[in-house]
Coordinates of C-alpha atoms in Angstrom, one line a residue:
M28 CA -23.8 31.4 23.4
S29 CA -24.7 27.9 24.4
Y30 CA -26.0 27.3 27.9
Q31 CA -24.2 24.9 30.3
V32 CA -25.9 23.6 33.3
P33 CA -23.8 24.6 36.4
I34 CA -23.6 21.0 37.6
Q35 CA -20.6 21.5 39.8
D36 CA -22.3 24.2 41.8
I37 CA -25.5 22.2 41.9
R38 CA -23.7 19.2 43.4
F39 CA -21.8 21.4 45.8
I40 CA -25.0 23.0 47.2
L41 CA -26.9 19.7 47.4
R42 CA -24.1 18.1 49.4
E43 CA -22.6 20.9 51.4
L44 CA -25.6 23.1 52.1
A45 CA -28.9 21.3 51.5
D46 CA -28.1 18.0 53.3
L47 CA -28.6 15.6 50.4
D48 CA -27.3 12.8 52.6
G49 CA -29.9 13.5 55.2
V50 CA -32.7 13.6 52.7
L51 CA -31.6 10.3 51.0
A52 CA -31.6 8.7 54.5
L53 CA -35.3 9.5 55.0
P54 CA -37.9 6.7 54.9
G55 CA -39.3 6.3 51.4
Y56 CA -36.0 7.1 49.6
E57 CA -34.2 3.8 50.3
E58 CA -33.9 3.1 46.5
V59 CA -32.5 6.6 45.8
S60 CA -28.7 6.4 45.9
D61 CA -26.1 9.1 45.5
D62 CA -25.1 7.5 42.2
L63 CA -28.7 7.7 41.0
V64 CA -28.8 11.4 41.9
D65 CA -25.6 12.0 39.9
A66 CA -27.0 10.1 36.9
V67 CA -30.2 12.1 37.0
L68 CA -28.2 15.4 37.1
E69 CA -25.9 14.3 34.3
E70 CA -28.8 13.2 32.0
N71 CA -30.8 16.3 32.8
A72 CA -27.8 18.5 31.8
R73 CA -27.4 16.6 28.6
F74 CA -31.1 16.9 27.8
V75 CA -31.3 20.6 28.6
E76 CA -28.1 21.6 26.7
Q77 CA -28.9 19.6 23.6
E78 CA -32.7 19.6 23.4
I79 CA -34.2 22.5 25.2
A80 CA -31.7 25.4 25.4
P81 CA -31.2 25.6 21.6
L82 CA -34.9 26.5 21.2
N83 CA -34.8 29.4 23.6
R84 CA -34.1 32.0 20.9
A85 CA -36.7 30.5 18.5
G86 CA -39.3 30.8 21.2
D87 CA -38.6 34.5 21.5
T88 CA -38.6 35.3 17.8
Q89 CA -41.2 32.8 16.6
P90 CA -43.9 32.8 19.2
A91 CA -46.9 30.6 19.5
R92 CA -49.6 31.4 16.8
W93 CA -53.4 31.5 17.2
R94 CA -55.8 30.7 14.3
D95 CA -59.5 30.0 14.6
G96 CA -59.3 28.9 18.3
E97 CA -56.3 26.6 17.8
V98 CA -52.7 27.3 18.9
T99 CA -49.6 26.2 17.1
T100 CA -46.4 26.4 19.3
T101 CA -43.0 27.5 18.3
P102 CA -41.2 25.2 15.8
G103 CA -39.4 22.5 17.7
F104 CA -41.4 22.8 20.9
K105 CA -43.7 19.9 20.1
A106 CA -40.8 17.5 19.4
A107 CA -38.9 18.8 22.4
F108 CA -41.9 18.1 24.6
Q109 CA -42.1 14.6 23.4
A110 CA -38.5 14.1 24.2
F111 CA -39.2 15.6 27.7
V112 CA -42.0 13.2 28.4
Q113 CA -40.1 10.2 27.0
G114 CA -37.3 11.0 29.3
G115 CA -39.7 10.7 32.3
W116 CA -39.0 14.3 33.5
Q117 CA -42.6 15.1 34.2
G118 CA -43.0 12.3 36.8
L119 CA -39.7 12.9 38.6
P120 CA -40.9 14.2 41.9
H121 CA -44.4 12.7 42.0
E122 CA -45.6 9.6 43.9
T123 CA -45.0 6.2 42.3
E124 CA -48.6 5.1 42.9
F125 CA -49.8 6.6 39.7
G126 CA -46.6 6.3 37.7
G127 CA -44.3 9.0 39.1
Q128 CA -40.7 8.3 40.1
G129 CA -40.9 9.5 43.6
L130 CA -37.6 11.3 43.8
P131 CA -37.0 13.9 46.5
K132 CA -37.9 17.5 45.9
L133 CA -34.3 18.3 46.5
V134 CA -33.4 16.3 43.4
A135 CA -36.3 17.7 41.4
A136 CA -35.3 21.3 42.2
P137 CA -32.1 21.4 40.2
V138 CA -33.8 19.5 37.3
T139 CA -36.6 22.1 37.3
E140 CA -34.1 25.0 37.5
S141 CA -32.1 23.7 34.5
I142 CA -35.1 23.2 32.3
N143 CA -36.2 26.7 33.1
A144 CA -32.8 28.1 32.4
G145 CA -32.6 26.2 29.1
N146 CA -36.0 27.6 27.9
L147 CA -38.3 29.5 30.3
A148 CA -41.2 29.7 27.8
F149 CA -41.1 26.0 27.1
S150 CA -40.8 25.0 30.8
L151 CA -44.1 26.7 31.8
C152 CA -46.1 23.9 30.3
P153 CA -44.7 21.1 32.6
L154 CA -44.6 23.5 35.5
L155 CA -48.4 24.0 35.5
T156 CA -48.9 20.3 34.9
D157 CA -46.9 19.6 38.0
G158 CA -49.3 21.8 40.0
V159 CA -52.3 20.1 38.6
I160 CA -50.9 16.7 39.5
E161 CA -50.1 17.9 43.0
A162 CA -53.6 19.4 43.5
L163 CA -55.3 16.2 42.3
T164 CA -53.0 14.0 44.5
M165 CA -53.9 16.0 47.6
V166 CA -57.7 16.7 47.1
G167 CA -59.0 14.7 44.1
S168 CA -61.2 11.7 44.5
D169 CA -59.8 8.3 44.0
T170 CA -61.6 8.1 40.6
Q171 CA -60.2 11.5 39.6
K172 CA -56.7 10.5 40.6
A173 CA -56.9 7.2 38.6
L174 CA -58.4 8.9 35.6
Y175 CA -56.3 12.0 35.2
I176 CA -53.0 11.7 37.0
P177 CA -51.4 8.9 34.9
P178 CA -51.9 10.6 31.5
L179 CA -50.6 13.9 33.1
L180 CA -47.5 12.1 34.4
E181 CA -47.0 10.4 31.0
G182 CA -47.2 13.8 29.2
R183 CA -50.1 12.7 27.0
W184 CA -52.1 15.4 28.7
T185 CA -51.0 18.7 30.2
G186 CA -52.6 20.9 32.9
T187 CA -53.5 24.6 33.6
M188 CA -54.9 26.6 36.4
N189 CA -57.7 29.2 35.7
L190 CA -58.1 31.9 38.3
T191 CA -57.9 35.3 36.7
E192 CA -60.8 37.1 35.0
P193 CA -60.8 40.6 33.5
Q194 CA -62.4 42.1 36.6
A195 CA -60.7 39.7 39.1
G196 CA -57.0 39.7 39.3
S197 CA -55.5 39.3 42.7
D198 CA -59.0 39.9 44.2
L199 CA -60.7 36.6 43.5
A200 CA -63.7 37.7 45.5
L201 CA -64.8 39.4 42.3
L202 CA -64.8 36.2 40.3
K203 CA -67.9 35.7 38.1
T204 CA -67.4 32.4 36.2
R205 CA -70.5 30.3 36.9
A206 CA -70.9 26.6 37.4
V207 CA -74.4 25.0 37.4
R208 CA -74.9 21.4 38.7
Q209 CA -76.5 18.9 36.3
E210 CA -78.6 15.9 37.0
D211 CA -75.7 13.5 36.3
G212 CA -73.5 15.2 38.9
S213 CA -71.4 17.2 36.5
Y214 CA -71.5 20.9 36.1
R215 CA -71.8 23.4 33.2
L216 CA -69.4 26.3 33.4
T217 CA -69.8 29.7 31.7
G218 CA -67.4 32.6 31.9
Q219 CA -64.1 34.1 30.7
K220 CA -60.6 33.4 32.0
I221 CA -57.5 35.4 31.0
F222 CA -53.7 35.0 31.4
I223 CA -54.0 31.2 31.1
T224 CA -50.5 29.8 30.5
Y225 CA -50.6 27.0 27.8
G226 CA -54.4 27.4 27.8
D227 CA -54.2 25.9 24.3
H228 CA -51.4 24.3 22.4
D229 CA -50.5 21.4 20.1
M230 CA -48.0 19.5 22.2
A231 CA -50.3 17.0 23.9
E232 CA -53.6 15.3 23.0
N233 CA -55.6 16.8 25.9
I234 CA -55.5 19.7 28.3
I235 CA -56.9 19.5 31.9
H236 CA -58.0 22.9 33.1
L237 CA -58.5 23.4 36.9
V238 CA -61.1 26.2 37.0
L239 CA -62.3 28.4 39.8
A240 CA -66.1 29.2 39.6
R241 CA -69.2 29.9 41.6
T242 CA -72.3 27.8 41.9
P243 CA -75.6 29.7 41.8
D244 CA -76.2 29.7 45.5
A245 CA -72.6 30.1 46.7
P246 CA -71.8 32.6 49.4
K247 CA -70.3 35.9 48.3
G248 CA -66.6 36.5 48.4
V249 CA -63.8 34.0 48.4
K250 CA -65.8 31.6 50.6
G251 CA -68.1 30.9 47.7
I252 CA -65.6 29.6 45.2
S253 CA -65.4 26.0 44.0
L254 CA -62.8 24.2 42.0
F255 CA -63.6 22.1 38.8
I256 CA -61.8 19.8 36.4
V257 CA -62.7 21.0 32.9
P258 CA -60.9 18.9 30.2
K259 CA -60.4 20.2 26.6
H260 CA -61.7 16.9 25.4
L261 CA -64.1 14.9 27.6
V262 CA -62.7 11.7 29.1
G263 CA -64.5 8.4 29.2
D264 CA -64.5 6.1 32.2
T265 CA -61.5 4.2 30.9
G266 CA -59.5 7.2 29.8
E267 CA -60.5 7.4 26.2
L268 CA -61.0 10.9 24.7
G269 CA -64.5 12.0 23.7
A270 CA -66.2 15.1 22.4
R271 CA -64.6 18.5 22.3
N272 CA -65.7 20.4 25.4
D273 CA -67.1 23.9 25.2
V274 CA -63.8 25.6 26.0
Y275 CA -62.6 28.0 23.3
C276 CA -59.3 29.9 23.0
A277 CA -60.4 33.3 21.9
S278 CA -56.9 34.8 21.5
L279 CA -53.4 34.9 22.7
E280 CA -51.9 37.8 24.7
H281 CA -49.0 39.8 23.1
K282 CA -46.5 40.0 25.9
L283 CA -43.2 41.7 26.8
G284 CA -41.4 38.4 27.2
I285 CA -41.8 34.6 27.3
H286 CA -43.1 34.8 23.7
G287 CA -42.9 31.1 23.2
S288 CA -45.4 30.4 26.0
P289 CA -49.0 30.8 24.7
T290 CA -50.9 32.9 27.2
A291 CA -54.6 32.3 26.4
V292 CA -57.9 34.0 26.8
L293 CA -60.4 31.1 27.4
L294 CA -64.1 31.2 26.9
Y295 CA -66.2 28.7 28.8
G296 CA -69.7 28.1 27.6
S297 CA -69.6 30.0 24.3
G298 CA -71.2 27.1 22.4
K299 CA -68.2 26.3 20.3
G300 CA -67.6 22.7 21.4
E301 CA -69.4 19.5 20.7
V302 CA -71.3 19.2 24.0
G303 CA -73.8 22.0 23.7
E304 CA -73.6 25.2 25.5
G305 CA -71.7 25.2 28.8
A306 CA -68.3 23.6 29.4
V307 CA -68.6 20.3 31.2
G308 CA -66.8 20.3 34.5
Y309 CA -66.4 18.0 37.5
L310 CA -66.2 19.3 41.1
I311 CA -63.0 18.6 43.0
G312 CA -63.7 18.0 46.7
E313 CA -66.5 20.0 48.2
E314 CA -68.3 23.1 46.9
N315 CA -67.1 26.5 48.2
R316 CA -63.6 25.2 49.2
G317 CA -62.1 25.8 45.8
L318 CA -59.7 28.6 46.8
E319 CA -58.3 26.4 49.6
Y320 CA -57.7 23.6 47.1
M321 CA -56.2 25.9 44.4
F322 CA -53.7 27.1 46.9
I323 CA -52.1 23.7 46.9
M324 CA -51.3 24.3 43.3
M325 CA -50.5 27.9 43.9
N326 CA -47.9 27.1 46.6
A327 CA -46.2 24.5 44.4
A328 CA -46.2 27.0 41.5
R329 CA -44.8 29.8 43.7
Y330 CA -41.8 27.7 44.7
A331 CA -41.3 26.7 41.0
V332 CA -41.4 30.3 39.9
G333 CA -38.7 31.1 42.4
L334 CA -36.6 28.5 40.7
Q335 CA -37.4 30.3 37.4
G336 CA -35.8 33.3 38.9
V337 CA -32.7 31.3 39.8
A338 CA -32.7 29.9 36.2
I339 CA -32.9 33.3 34.5
S340 CA -30.2 34.7 36.7
E341 CA -27.9 31.8 35.8
R342 CA -28.6 32.2 32.1
A343 CA -28.0 35.9 32.1
L344 CA -24.9 35.5 34.2
Q345 CA -23.4 33.0 31.7
H346 CA -24.2 35.2 28.8
A347 CA -22.7 38.3 30.4
T348 CA -19.6 36.5 31.6
A349 CA -18.8 35.1 28.2
Y350 CA -19.3 38.5 26.6
A351 CA -17.1 40.3 29.2
A352 CA -14.3 37.8 28.6
D353 CA -14.4 38.2 24.8
R354 CA -15.0 42.0 24.5
I355 CA -11.7 43.9 24.3
Q356 CA -12.1 47.5 25.2
G357 CA -9.8 50.0 27.0
N358 CA -6.5 49.7 28.8
A359 CA -6.4 48.5 32.3
L360 CA -6.5 51.3 35.0
E361 CA -3.1 50.2 36.4
G362 CA -1.6 50.2 32.9
S363 CA -1.4 47.5 30.2
A364 CA 0.3 46.9 26.9
G365 CA -3.0 47.4 25.1
P366 CA -6.7 47.1 25.4
V367 CA -8.0 44.3 27.8
A368 CA -11.1 42.3 28.1
I369 CA -13.8 44.4 29.8
A370 CA -14.1 41.8 32.6
H371 CA -10.8 43.2 33.8
H372 CA -12.3 46.7 34.5
P373 CA -13.3 47.2 38.1
D374 CA -17.0 48.0 37.6
V375 CA -17.6 45.3 35.2
A376 CA -16.0 42.9 37.7
R377 CA -18.3 44.3 40.4
M378 CA -21.4 43.8 38.2
L379 CA -20.4 40.2 37.4
G380 CA -19.7 39.6 41.1
V381 CA -23.2 40.8 42.1
M382 CA -24.8 38.8 39.3
R383 CA -23.0 35.6 40.5
G384 CA -23.7 36.3 44.1
L385 CA -27.5 36.7 43.5
A386 CA -27.6 33.7 41.1
E387 CA -25.7 31.3 43.4
G388 CA -27.2 32.7 46.6
T389 CA -30.8 32.3 45.4
R390 CA -30.0 28.8 44.2
A391 CA -28.7 27.8 47.6
V392 CA -31.7 29.3 49.4
A393 CA -34.1 27.4 47.1
Y394 CA -32.4 24.1 47.4
V395 CA -32.1 24.3 51.2
A396 CA -35.9 24.9 51.3
A397 CA -36.4 21.9 49.1
G398 CA -34.5 19.7 51.5
Y399 CA -36.8 20.9 54.3
R400 CA -39.8 20.1 52.2
D401 CA -38.6 16.5 51.9
K402 CA -38.0 16.2 55.6
A403 CA -41.5 17.6 56.3
A404 CA -43.0 14.9 54.2
H405 CA -40.8 11.9 55.1
A406 CA -39.0 12.3 58.5
S407 CA -40.1 9.6 60.9
D408 CA -40.0 11.9 63.9
P409 CA -43.2 14.1 64.0
D410 CA -41.4 16.9 65.7
I411 CA -38.8 17.0 63.0
R412 CA -41.6 16.9 60.4
A413 CA -43.3 19.8 62.0
L414 CA -40.2 21.9 62.3
A415 CA -39.2 21.2 58.7
K416 CA -42.7 22.1 57.5
A417 CA -42.6 25.4 59.3
I418 CA -39.2 26.3 57.8
Y419 CA -40.2 25.3 54.3
E420 CA -43.4 27.3 54.5
Y421 CA -41.5 30.3 55.8
S422 CA -39.0 29.9 53.0
V423 CA -41.5 29.8 50.1
P424 CA -42.3 33.5 49.9
I425 CA -38.5 34.3 50.2
V426 CA -37.7 31.8 47.4
K427 CA -40.5 33.2 45.2
A428 CA -40.1 36.9 45.8
F429 CA -36.4 37.4 46.3
S430 CA -35.3 35.0 43.6
T431 CA -37.6 36.6 41.0
E432 CA -36.8 40.2 42.0
S433 CA -33.1 39.3 41.9
S434 CA -33.5 37.8 38.4
V435 CA -34.7 41.2 37.1
E436 CA -31.7 42.8 38.7
V437 CA -29.3 40.2 37.3
A438 CA -30.8 40.4 33.8
S439 CA -30.6 44.2 33.9
L440 CA -27.0 44.0 35.0
G441 CA -26.4 41.6 32.1
V442 CA -27.6 44.1 29.6
Q443 CA -25.4 46.8 31.3
V444 CA -22.3 44.5 31.0
H445 CA -23.0 44.4 27.3
G446 CA -23.2 48.1 27.1
G447 CA -25.0 49.4 23.9
M448 CA -24.9 45.9 22.5
G449 CA -27.1 44.7 25.3
F450 CA -29.9 47.0 24.0
I451 CA -29.7 45.2 20.6
E452 CA -31.9 42.2 20.4
E453 CA -29.5 40.1 18.4
T454 CA -27.0 39.8 21.3
G455 CA -29.7 37.9 23.3
A456 CA -29.1 39.8 26.6
A457 CA -32.4 41.7 26.3
Q458 CA -34.5 38.5 26.1
Y459 CA -33.5 37.5 29.6
Y460 CA -34.5 40.9 30.9
R461 CA -37.9 40.8 29.1
D462 CA -38.5 37.2 30.2
A463 CA -37.5 37.9 33.8
R464 CA -39.9 40.8 34.2
I465 CA -43.0 38.6 34.6
L466 CA -41.5 36.5 37.4
P467 CA -42.2 38.9 40.3
I468 CA -45.8 39.3 39.0
Y469 CA -47.4 36.0 38.2
E470 CA -48.4 33.4 40.8
G471 CA -48.7 36.2 43.3
T472 CA -46.9 39.5 43.1
T473 CA -44.0 40.4 45.4
A474 CA -46.4 42.4 47.5
I475 CA -48.7 39.4 47.9
Q476 CA -45.8 37.3 48.9
A477 CA -44.8 40.0 51.4
N478 CA -48.3 40.2 52.9
D479 CA -48.2 36.4 53.4
F480 CA -44.7 36.7 54.8
I481 CA -45.7 39.3 57.4
G482 CA -49.2 37.9 58.3
R483 CA -48.8 34.2 58.1
K484 CA -45.1 33.6 58.5
I485 CA -44.0 36.1 61.1
V486 CA -47.0 37.3 63.1
R487 CA -48.8 34.0 63.3
D488 CA -46.0 32.3 65.3
A489 CA -44.7 35.4 66.9
G490 CA -41.5 35.2 64.8
Q491 CA -40.3 31.9 66.1
V492 CA -39.2 30.5 62.8
A493 CA -37.6 33.8 61.8
L494 CA -35.6 34.0 65.0
A495 CA -34.5 30.4 64.7
Q496 CA -33.1 31.2 61.2
I497 CA -31.3 34.3 62.6
A498 CA -29.8 32.1 65.3
G499 CA -28.5 29.8 62.5
M500 CA -26.9 32.8 60.9
R501 CA -25.1 33.7 64.1
D502 CA -23.8 30.2 64.3
T503 CA -22.3 30.6 60.9
V504 CA -20.8 34.0 61.9
A505 CA -19.0 32.2 64.8
A506 CA -17.6 29.5 62.5
L507 CA -16.4 32.2 60.1
Q508 CA -14.7 34.1 62.9
A509 CA -13.0 30.9 64.1
A510 CA -11.7 30.0 60.7
S511 CA -7.9 30.1 60.0
G512 CA -5.8 29.5 57.0
A513 CA -5.0 31.4 53.8
H514 CA -8.5 32.9 53.5
A515 CA -9.2 33.8 57.1
E516 CA -9.3 37.5 56.3
A517 CA -11.9 37.0 53.6
L518 CA -14.0 34.8 55.9
N519 CA -13.8 37.4 58.7
L520 CA -15.0 40.1 56.3
V521 CA -18.0 38.0 55.4
A522 CA -18.6 37.3 59.1
G523 CA -18.8 41.0 59.9
Q524 CA -21.3 41.7 57.2
L525 CA -23.4 38.7 58.0
Q526 CA -23.4 39.6 61.7
A527 CA -24.7 43.1 60.9
A528 CA -27.3 41.7 58.6
A529 CA -28.6 39.2 61.2
Q530 CA -28.9 42.0 63.7
A531 CA -30.9 44.2 61.3
Y532 CA -33.1 41.2 60.4
E533 CA -33.8 40.6 64.1
T534 CA -34.6 44.3 64.6
A535 CA -37.0 44.3 61.7
I536 CA -38.8 41.2 63.0
G537 CA -39.1 42.8 66.4
F538 CA -40.5 45.9 64.9
V539 CA -43.2 44.0 62.9
L540 CA -44.3 42.1 66.0
A541 CA -44.4 45.2 68.2
H542 CA -46.3 47.4 65.8
V543 CA -48.5 45.3 63.5
R544 CA -51.7 45.7 65.7
E545 CA -51.4 49.4 66.4
D546 CA -50.2 50.4 62.9
I547 CA -51.1 47.7 60.4
R548 CA -50.9 50.0 57.4
G549 CA -47.5 51.2 58.4
V550 CA -46.1 47.7 59.0
F551 CA -47.5 46.5 55.6
T552 CA -46.0 49.5 53.9
G553 CA -42.7 48.0 54.9
S554 CA -43.7 44.4 54.0
V555 CA -41.8 44.2 50.7
P556 CA -38.7 45.7 52.2
C557 CA -39.0 43.2 55.1
L558 CA -39.2 40.3 52.6
M559 CA -36.3 41.6 50.5
L560 CA -34.3 42.1 53.7
A561 CA -34.9 38.4 54.6
G562 CA -34.0 37.2 51.2
T563 CA -30.9 39.3 51.1
A564 CA -29.8 37.9 54.5
H565 CA -30.7 34.3 53.7
A566 CA -28.7 34.3 50.4
G567 CA -25.8 35.9 52.2
W568 CA -26.0 33.2 54.9
Q569 CA -25.9 30.4 52.4
L570 CA -23.0 32.0 50.5
A571 CA -21.2 32.3 53.8
R572 CA -21.7 28.6 54.5
A573 CA -20.5 27.9 51.0
A574 CA -17.3 29.9 51.6
L575 CA -16.7 27.9 54.8
A576 CA -17.0 24.6 53.0
A577 CA -14.8 25.9 50.1
A578 CA -12.1 27.1 52.5
E579 CA -12.1 23.6 54.2
A580 CA -11.7 21.9 50.8
I581 CA -8.8 24.3 50.0
G582 CA -7.3 23.6 53.4
Q583 CA -7.4 19.9 52.6
G584 CA -5.3 20.4 49.5
S585 CA -7.8 21.0 46.7
T586 CA -6.5 23.2 43.9
D587 CA -9.8 23.3 42.0
A588 CA -10.5 26.9 41.1
F589 CA -14.2 26.3 41.9
Y590 CA -13.5 26.6 45.6
L591 CA -11.7 29.9 45.4
N592 CA -14.5 31.2 43.2
K593 CA -17.0 30.3 46.0
I594 CA -15.0 32.4 48.5
A595 CA -14.7 35.2 46.1
T596 CA -18.4 35.2 45.4
A597 CA -19.2 35.3 49.1
V598 CA -16.9 38.3 49.5
Q599 CA -18.4 40.1 46.5
Y600 CA -21.9 39.6 47.9
A601 CA -20.9 40.6 51.5
V602 CA -19.4 43.9 50.2
H603 CA -21.9 44.9 47.5
V604 CA -25.2 43.3 48.4
L605 CA -25.5 42.4 52.2
P606 CA -25.2 46.1 53.2
R607 CA -28.6 46.7 51.6
V608 CA -30.1 45.0 54.6
Q609 CA -29.5 48.1 56.7
A610 CA -31.4 50.3 54.3
L611 CA -34.2 47.8 54.0
N612 CA -34.5 47.7 57.8
A613 CA -34.8 51.5 57.9
S614 CA -37.6 51.2 55.3
V615 CA -39.4 48.7 57.5
Q616 CA -39.2 50.8 60.6
Q617 CA -40.2 54.1 58.9
G618 CA -43.1 52.6 57.0
G619 CA -45.7 54.2 59.3
L620 CA -44.5 57.7 58.6
A621 CA -44.1 57.0 54.9
N622 CA -47.7 55.7 54.8
Q623 CA -49.0 58.8 56.5
Y624 CA -47.5 61.1 54.0
A625 CA -48.3 58.8 51.1
S626 CA -52.0 59.5 51.9
Q627 CA -51.4 63.2 51.5
I628 CA -50.2 63.0 47.9
Q629 CA -52.8 64.4 45.6
I630 CA -53.6 62.1 42.6

C-alpha cells in the first residue's frame, strides 16, 4: 500500500501538546510563521509520498552493492537524494550562518519522522549528516566550519561517524585506531572501523568521516580518545576536491533489515588511496576529548533514532490497518449475514488499538521533547532555558529507547494482524519488523539508554525532573476527572489508569534513589524496566492530554471523526498498555533479588 503522512495528527500534536505557538514566539523564530510551518509540512508530505516512500520496497529487495571498494546504492536512491537536497531538507533545522534554514527542532521533528517512515534505509544518510553538522557547529574550528558545513548542508557531501571496531563495541576504551601527528599539523590514521552507515556510496561527491582514534602518547581508556575529520577526498583551502584519501571500503555487511542502507567496513591506512599510507585526518578541538565531542553527535542521533521508531510504527500501523479493513474472514461474534472484515474481530481491533496507541503516543512524547529543546536554546529567560534543557535531556533516553522498543512491538503486531500472510515477504509487513529490529540496538542499546537514564537523569538531580513530570501527569488526571460531556466516562477511565501509572512511576523513582548506593547492581538490573515504565507512562500522559483536547473540540461542535479516534486511542492505551507500568515497577523493585539469583545460574 502507499504511505500517507499522518499530517492531521502531526498538526494536532504540534499545536495541542507540544506548544508550537510558544516555540514560534521564541527569539530567533520571528520569521517562522504558522503558515510557513503548514507549508513545510505539506511539501514534506508530498515529497515523501511521491519521491521517497515508493523506493522503500526496492531498498529491501535490491540492496546496495559493493565492488572493488566502491558502493552502488539501490536504483532510484541517487536521484531521490538529489531531490532531497534540492528541496533544502538537509538544512532545515541548522543555523542560517552557513546556509541552513534555522527552523525549530519542533518543525524538523515531523519532517524527519516522515522521511524515515517513507524509507528508513534511505533516511539514514541525511540523519548521520545532520549529526556531523551539529558536531562541527558545536566544536569545530572556524576554518573547519566554513570549509565543511556548507557542502554538507547543500548535500554535495554527506557525513558519517566512526566509533565501532571489531574488538570495541559499546566499550570504546578498547579502541585501537591510531592517529599520528604530522609536521604540517594533520594526522595519519590507521585502523579498522565496522558498522559504518553510508560509509561509502554514490549519492554525493564526498563523504566526511568523523573518526575516533588514539594518538601514540594518549592516556589509556576513554580519556585518551580524540576526534578527527577524515574526508574520502581531500579538500583544498577553497573547498575544491583533491586526492583520494587512504580510506577504503573493504565490504558491506549483510543485515537482517535496512538492506538499502550500505553498512560498511572501512579500512584506514591500507595504502589504497592517492596520499600514501595512512588516511589524512584533521583534529577536532583538543586531543583526548574526542568522546566528549562525539557525544554531541551521538545525542542528536539518539533522538533521531527515536523518531525512526515512531516512523516505523506509523508505517506498520498503516499497512496493518489497510489489510485488516480489506481482509474478509469469519462471521462477527455477535452474528452477521456473512463474513466480515477482520478489523471487526475483537482481538484484531485490540492489536490495532495497541499499535495506534504506541505510534501516536511515542510521536507525542518525541514532539513535546523537541519543543523543550527549542526553548532550551532560544528562551530569553535563563531559568526557563535551564528547566527546558533538563526536561529535554531527561526525555532523550525515553524517546530513543521506548520509541524503538515500541516499534518492534508494533511491527510484530502488524505481522500478526496479517496472519500467515504477514510471514510472506510479498505482503511487506515483514520488512517493517526486520527494519525495526536494529533500532533498539544502534546509537546505544536500550540498556545503555537505561544506564544513562538511571545514573545521569534520575540519580544526579535526586529525581527532581522525574518528579516534576509526575506532577504534570497528576494535573492531567485532575483535568480528566473534572471533564464533563458525552465522553466523561471514557476520560474518567483514562484518568484512573494514568493516576495508577503516575503512582507506580513515583514509587520506582523513590526506590532507585533509596537503593542505588547500597545495591547498585540490583538497581541497574531494573534499569531497563524503569526506563520502559517511564516511556509507557509518558506516552499514556500525552495520549490523555490529546483526549482532553479532542473532547473539547467535540464539545465545541466538531464532527470530525479524528477527534473521536483520539479519545478511542487513549482508552485503548489506558486499558491495554498503561497497566504494564505496575509489572515494570515490580521488576524495578525486585531487581536486587533477581540479580542475586542470576549470579547463581551456571553457564
